[in-house]
């Protein structure tokens, strides 16, 4: 398999960065090909703007998704976007590796999604969810957070984690057609012992060795909805 | 009232930018004071990094939230963060005005939250949700999207909008103690007529005139949870 890891932690010595290194090592040993985009090291620009297009379809009024479609079609996307897009096209598995900030991804990673999940390739028209442009590829989140596992769940103060993750799991990954694997979560990372960290990395290795046998999460299937996108089969 | 609008659209002529202008005009006419942070115009840097602190507490290993606490305490936050933080401290009402990207805020706005909602002032220890550092202030989202209203809801393909917005409404705004007002949503904006756009701006004016009488959304109250953050009263 070809695996693309998008890594978004500002501290190279962090546990989150160790998770990225562990993934590269483990997956390579298993015979997979791995590419890493280390967004902080690349000085990645996360801001979607008119500068993202070498030539614009409409010079006087920016419609970002329209320019993405035209830019993709005519090879006019900015070089940094084009570079990441080629890695995305190349891969079979996409892993977002990050520290959770505000119950979501850090801005630098959000901006990778905003700019690289281009309209016209990743989605467009009725190509979304199970019909999305990245159909056939897999996606997975691997992230760390300060919170403890018992602070999440229906009866816990922050509520259910998969519900919190909905914009990224369903609204981004599933939306573009990825088969979404369950997230790998490093709970309470800043506060755990060295032994617990080692055990967590071992657990992540096990996860990476079993990517093929994981049960994917379930998301909308277009054939269950009518033309107005209301559910037909309840 | 003192109102701070964080505006995050890359096109000054956009409908979303017109919403920002309408808010400034309407609120000023009502006698309120208004400040705007136009993130694209400011060339706002959304990336949280070690450069955010003039002097670091730990030079050799970046723990971002720790440096936020120390930087806030000792006046060592980067100038751009300090400037936004002072506006945040000044305001009674915080409005995020943005186009929805990937069922969330654009990266440039996510990075405002990541960098300006500093630990030590906005939250920390058991100061979160109803005990958060911004207790007493109000928060509201005002955003545009391409989707139609009927594509959202329990039986619609994208599911319930307030659930989609949970990371921002609950995980960011309510978490830091803001009283969160219902979002103002400009549905299907790229595709509606000029008349519909005018009506939508009128509707937004009405909303702004009635900020005081709006029923706030409900979020966790710490006294309903035990020390492990599991719910006591069901």
PDB file of C-alpha atoms in Angstrom, chain A residues 9-11 13-15 40 43-44 46-51 56 60-62 64 101-108 110-111 113-114 117-118 122-123 128-129 149-160 163-167 170-172 175-176 197 220-222 225 228-231 234, chain B residues 9-11 13-15 40 43-44 46-51 56 60-62 64 101-108 110-111 113-114 117-118 122-123 128-129 149-160 163-167 170-172 175-176 197 220-222 225 228-231 234:
ATOM      1  CA  UNK A   9       2.690  19.082  15.368  1.00  0.00           C
ATOM      2  CA  UNK A  10       4.949  22.111  16.049  1.00  0.00           C
ATOM      3  CA  UNK A  11       7.334  20.180  18.371  1.00  0.00           C
ATOM      4  CA  UNK A  13      10.226  15.869  19.999  1.00  0.00           C
ATOM      5  CA  UNK A  14       6.545  15.508  20.885  1.00  0.00           C
ATOM      6  CA  UNK A  15       4.761  12.214  21.401  1.00  0.00           C
ATOM      7  CA  UNK A  40       5.402  22.734  10.223  1.00  0.00           C
ATOM      8  CA  UNK A  43       6.237  25.943   6.505  1.00  0.00           C
ATOM      9  CA  UNK A  44       2.860  25.053   4.982  1.00  0.00           C
ATOM     10  CA  UNK A  46      -2.959  27.120   5.469  1.00  0.00           C
ATOM     11  CA  UNK A  47      -4.738  30.221   4.155  1.00  0.00           C
ATOM     12  CA  UNK A  48      -7.050  29.753   1.166  1.00  0.00           C
ATOM     13  CA  UNK A  49      -6.778  32.879  -1.003  1.00  0.00           C
ATOM     14  CA  UNK A  50      -6.617  34.190  -4.556  1.00  0.00           C
ATOM     15  CA  UNK A  51      -2.876  33.422  -4.540  1.00  0.00           C
ATOM     16  CA  UNK A  56      -7.870  32.859 -12.431  1.00  0.00           C
ATOM     17  CA  UNK A  60     -12.489  40.432 -10.310  1.00  0.00           C
ATOM     18  CA  UNK A  61     -14.373  38.218  -7.840  1.00  0.00           C
ATOM     19  CA  UNK A  62     -13.019  35.183  -6.023  1.00  0.00           C
ATOM     20  CA  UNK A  64     -12.762  29.716  -4.253  1.00  0.00           C
ATOM     21  CA  UNK A 101      -6.836  21.665  19.279  1.00  0.00           C
ATOM     22  CA  UNK A 102     -10.298  22.859  20.269  1.00  0.00           C
ATOM     23  CA  UNK A 103     -11.972  19.517  19.569  1.00  0.00           C
ATOM     24  CA  UNK A 104     -10.709  19.716  15.990  1.00  0.00           C
ATOM     25  CA  UNK A 105      -7.544  19.751  13.890  1.00  0.00           C
ATOM     26  CA  UNK A 106      -4.938  22.546  14.247  1.00  0.00           C
ATOM     27  CA  UNK A 107      -5.336  25.404  11.747  1.00  0.00           C
ATOM     28  CA  UNK A 108      -2.273  24.312   9.757  1.00  0.00           C
ATOM     29  CA  UNK A 110      -7.395  22.519   8.458  1.00  0.00           C
ATOM     30  CA  UNK A 111      -5.730  24.628   5.793  1.00  0.00           C
ATOM     31  CA  UNK A 113      -7.874  20.242   3.800  1.00  0.00           C
ATOM     32  CA  UNK A 114      -9.239  23.643   2.697  1.00  0.00           C
ATOM     33  CA  UNK A 117      -9.242  18.715  -1.134  1.00  0.00           C
ATOM     34  CA  UNK A 118      -9.967  20.552  -4.383  1.00  0.00           C
ATOM     35  CA  UNK A 122     -12.122  15.330  -4.567  1.00  0.00           C
ATOM     36  CA  UNK A 123     -15.800  16.221  -4.954  1.00  0.00           C
ATOM     37  CA  UNK A 128     -19.714  13.132  -2.572  1.00  0.00           C
ATOM     38  CA  UNK A 129     -19.912  10.608   0.270  1.00  0.00           C
ATOM     39  CA  UNK A 149     -11.076   8.900  27.946  1.00  0.00           C
ATOM     40  CA  UNK A 150     -13.682   8.977  30.729  1.00  0.00           C
ATOM     41  CA  UNK A 151     -14.366  12.672  29.994  1.00  0.00           C
ATOM     42  CA  UNK A 152     -15.899  11.599  26.660  1.00  0.00           C
ATOM     43  CA  UNK A 153     -19.033   9.554  26.048  1.00  0.00           C
ATOM     44  CA  UNK A 154     -22.784  10.067  26.252  1.00  0.00           C
ATOM     45  CA  UNK A 155     -22.784  10.720  30.013  1.00  0.00           C
ATOM     46  CA  UNK A 156     -19.494  12.560  30.182  1.00  0.00           C
ATOM     47  CA  UNK A 157     -18.940  16.298  30.095  1.00  0.00           C
ATOM     48  CA  UNK A 158     -17.617  16.579  26.515  1.00  0.00           C
ATOM     49  CA  UNK A 159     -20.048  14.072  24.963  1.00  0.00           C
ATOM     50  CA  UNK A 160     -19.311  11.351  22.424  1.00  0.00           C
ATOM     51  CA  UNK A 163     -19.845  13.096  17.342  1.00  0.00           C
ATOM     52  CA  UNK A 164     -17.222  15.735  18.146  1.00  0.00           C
ATOM     53  CA  UNK A 165     -15.157  14.481  15.208  1.00  0.00           C
ATOM     54  CA  UNK A 166     -18.069  14.584  12.792  1.00  0.00           C
ATOM     55  CA  UNK A 167     -16.900  17.584  10.715  1.00  0.00           C
ATOM     56  CA  UNK A 170     -17.933  12.683   7.935  1.00  0.00           C
ATOM     57  CA  UNK A 171     -17.809  16.274   6.665  1.00  0.00           C
ATOM     58  CA  UNK A 172     -14.313  15.999   5.156  1.00  0.00           C
ATOM     59  CA  UNK A 175     -17.482  13.465   2.064  1.00  0.00           C
ATOM     60  CA  UNK A 176     -14.664  13.059  -0.472  1.00  0.00           C
ATOM     61  CA  UNK A 197       3.758   6.280  26.276  1.00  0.00           C
ATOM     62  CA  UNK A 220     -24.254   8.250   4.195  1.00  0.00           C
ATOM     63  CA  UNK A 221     -24.762   6.332   0.942  1.00  0.00           C
ATOM     64  CA  UNK A 222     -26.339   8.495  -1.787  1.00  0.00           C
ATOM     65  CA  UNK A 225     -31.480   9.656  -0.297  1.00  0.00           C
ATOM     66  CA  UNK A 228     -33.533  16.671  -2.364  1.00  0.00           C
ATOM     67  CA  UNK A 229     -31.106  14.688  -0.162  1.00  0.00           C
ATOM     68  CA  UNK A 230     -33.772  13.536   2.305  1.00  0.00           C
ATOM     69  CA  UNK A 231     -33.591   9.919   3.455  1.00  0.00           C
ATOM     70  CA  UNK A 234     -35.334   4.709   7.245  1.00  0.00           C
TER      71      UNK A 234
ATOM     72  CA  UNK B   9     -13.613  35.759   3.952  1.00  0.00           C
ATOM     73  CA  UNK B  10     -10.931  36.146   1.223  1.00  0.00           C
ATOM     74  CA  UNK B  11     -13.214  38.156  -1.134  1.00  0.00           C
ATOM     75  CA  UNK B  13     -17.043  41.819  -2.371  1.00  0.00           C
ATOM     76  CA  UNK B  14     -18.562  38.565  -1.096  1.00  0.00           C
ATOM     77  CA  UNK B  15     -21.955  38.275   0.527  1.00  0.00           C
ATOM     78  CA  UNK B  40      -7.388  38.290   5.393  1.00  0.00           C
ATOM     79  CA  UNK B  43      -2.664  38.935   6.800  1.00  0.00           C
ATOM     80  CA  UNK B  44      -3.338  37.014  10.020  1.00  0.00           C
ATOM     81  CA  UNK B  46      -3.080  31.104  11.830  1.00  0.00           C
ATOM     82  CA  UNK B  47      -0.188  28.763  12.674  1.00  0.00           C
ATOM     83  CA  UNK B  48       0.437  28.063  16.364  1.00  0.00           C
ATOM     84  CA  UNK B  49       4.192  27.738  16.865  1.00  0.00           C
ATOM     85  CA  UNK B  50       7.116  28.554  19.135  1.00  0.00           C
ATOM     86  CA  UNK B  51       7.255  32.004  17.500  1.00  0.00           C
ATOM     87  CA  UNK B  56       9.671  30.813  26.455  1.00  0.00           C
ATOM     88  CA  UNK B  60      13.998  23.020  24.482  1.00  0.00           C
ATOM     89  CA  UNK B  61      10.512  21.519  24.256  1.00  0.00           C
ATOM     90  CA  UNK B  62       7.320  23.289  23.178  1.00  0.00           C
ATOM     91  CA  UNK B  64       1.915  25.183  23.547  1.00  0.00           C
ATOM     92  CA  UNK B 101     -15.418  25.325   4.747  1.00  0.00           C
ATOM     93  CA  UNK B 102     -15.636  21.573   5.289  1.00  0.00           C
ATOM     94  CA  UNK B 103     -18.435  21.824   7.838  1.00  0.00           C
ATOM     95  CA  UNK B 104     -16.206  24.037   9.966  1.00  0.00           C
ATOM     96  CA  UNK B 105     -14.463  27.402  10.033  1.00  0.00           C
ATOM     97  CA  UNK B 106     -11.748  28.299   7.465  1.00  0.00           C
ATOM     98  CA  UNK B 107      -8.185  27.637   8.642  1.00  0.00           C
ATOM     99  CA  UNK B 108      -7.437  31.359   9.062  1.00  0.00           C
ATOM    100  CA  UNK B 110      -9.378  28.256  13.285  1.00  0.00           C
ATOM    101  CA  UNK B 111      -5.929  29.698  13.818  1.00  0.00           C
ATOM    102  CA  UNK B 113      -9.043  30.444  18.002  1.00  0.00           C
ATOM    103  CA  UNK B 114      -5.931  28.247  18.388  1.00  0.00           C
ATOM    104  CA  UNK B 117      -8.134  31.644  23.132  1.00  0.00           C
ATOM    105  CA  UNK B 118      -5.114  31.403  25.413  1.00  0.00           C
ATOM    106  CA  UNK B 122      -9.858  31.841  28.473  1.00  0.00           C
ATOM    107  CA  UNK B 123      -9.694  28.518  30.308  1.00  0.00           C
ATOM    108  CA  UNK B 128     -14.289  25.717  31.466  1.00  0.00           C
ATOM    109  CA  UNK B 129     -17.873  25.616  30.198  1.00  0.00           C
ATOM    110  CA  UNK B 149     -31.371  24.106   4.463  1.00  0.00           C
ATOM    111  CA  UNK B 150     -33.253  20.919   3.531  1.00  0.00           C
ATOM    112  CA  UNK B 151     -29.925  19.057   3.178  1.00  0.00           C
ATOM    113  CA  UNK B 152     -29.479  19.385   6.955  1.00  0.00           C
ATOM    114  CA  UNK B 153     -31.544  17.827   9.731  1.00  0.00           C
ATOM    115  CA  UNK B 154     -32.009  14.398  11.286  1.00  0.00           C
ATOM    116  CA  UNK B 155     -33.353  12.801   8.087  1.00  0.00           C
ATOM    117  CA  UNK B 156     -31.196  14.740   5.649  1.00  0.00           C
ATOM    118  CA  UNK B 157     -27.905  13.674   4.149  1.00  0.00           C
ATOM    119  CA  UNK B 158     -25.597  15.897   6.203  1.00  0.00           C
ATOM    120  CA  UNK B 159     -27.427  15.462   9.523  1.00  0.00           C
ATOM    121  CA  UNK B 160     -28.276  18.092  12.118  1.00  0.00           C
ATOM    122  CA  UNK B 163     -24.361  18.699  15.806  1.00  0.00           C
ATOM    123  CA  UNK B 164     -22.006  19.500  12.924  1.00  0.00           C
ATOM    124  CA  UNK B 165     -21.142  22.779  14.655  1.00  0.00           C
ATOM    125  CA  UNK B 166     -20.462  21.135  17.999  1.00  0.00           C
ATOM    126  CA  UNK B 167     -16.651  21.576  17.994  1.00  0.00           C
ATOM    127  CA  UNK B 170     -19.575  23.744  22.423  1.00  0.00           C
ATOM    128  CA  UNK B 171     -15.899  22.793  22.098  1.00  0.00           C
ATOM    129  CA  UNK B 172     -14.640  26.347  21.641  1.00  0.00           C
ATOM    130  CA  UNK B 175     -15.877  25.822  26.567  1.00  0.00           C
ATOM    131  CA  UNK B 176     -14.348  29.251  27.292  1.00  0.00           C
ATOM    132  CA  UNK B 197     -29.599  38.216  -0.775  1.00  0.00           C
ATOM    133  CA  UNK B 220     -22.738  21.594  30.105  1.00  0.00           C
ATOM    134  CA  UNK B 221     -22.821  23.106  33.598  1.00  0.00           C
ATOM    135  CA  UNK B 222     -19.976  21.843  35.793  1.00  0.00           C
ATOM    136  CA  UNK B 225     -20.811  16.516  36.805  1.00  0.00           C
ATOM    137  CA  UNK B 228     -14.332  12.580  37.025  1.00  0.00           C
ATOM    138  CA  UNK B 229     -16.589  14.667  34.744  1.00  0.00           C
ATOM    139  CA  UNK B 230     -19.368  12.064  34.538  1.00  0.00           C
ATOM    140  CA  UNK B 231     -22.926  13.338  34.806  1.00  0.00           C
ATOM    141  CA  UNK B 234     -29.570  12.737  34.488  1.00  0.00           C
TER     142      UNK B 234
END
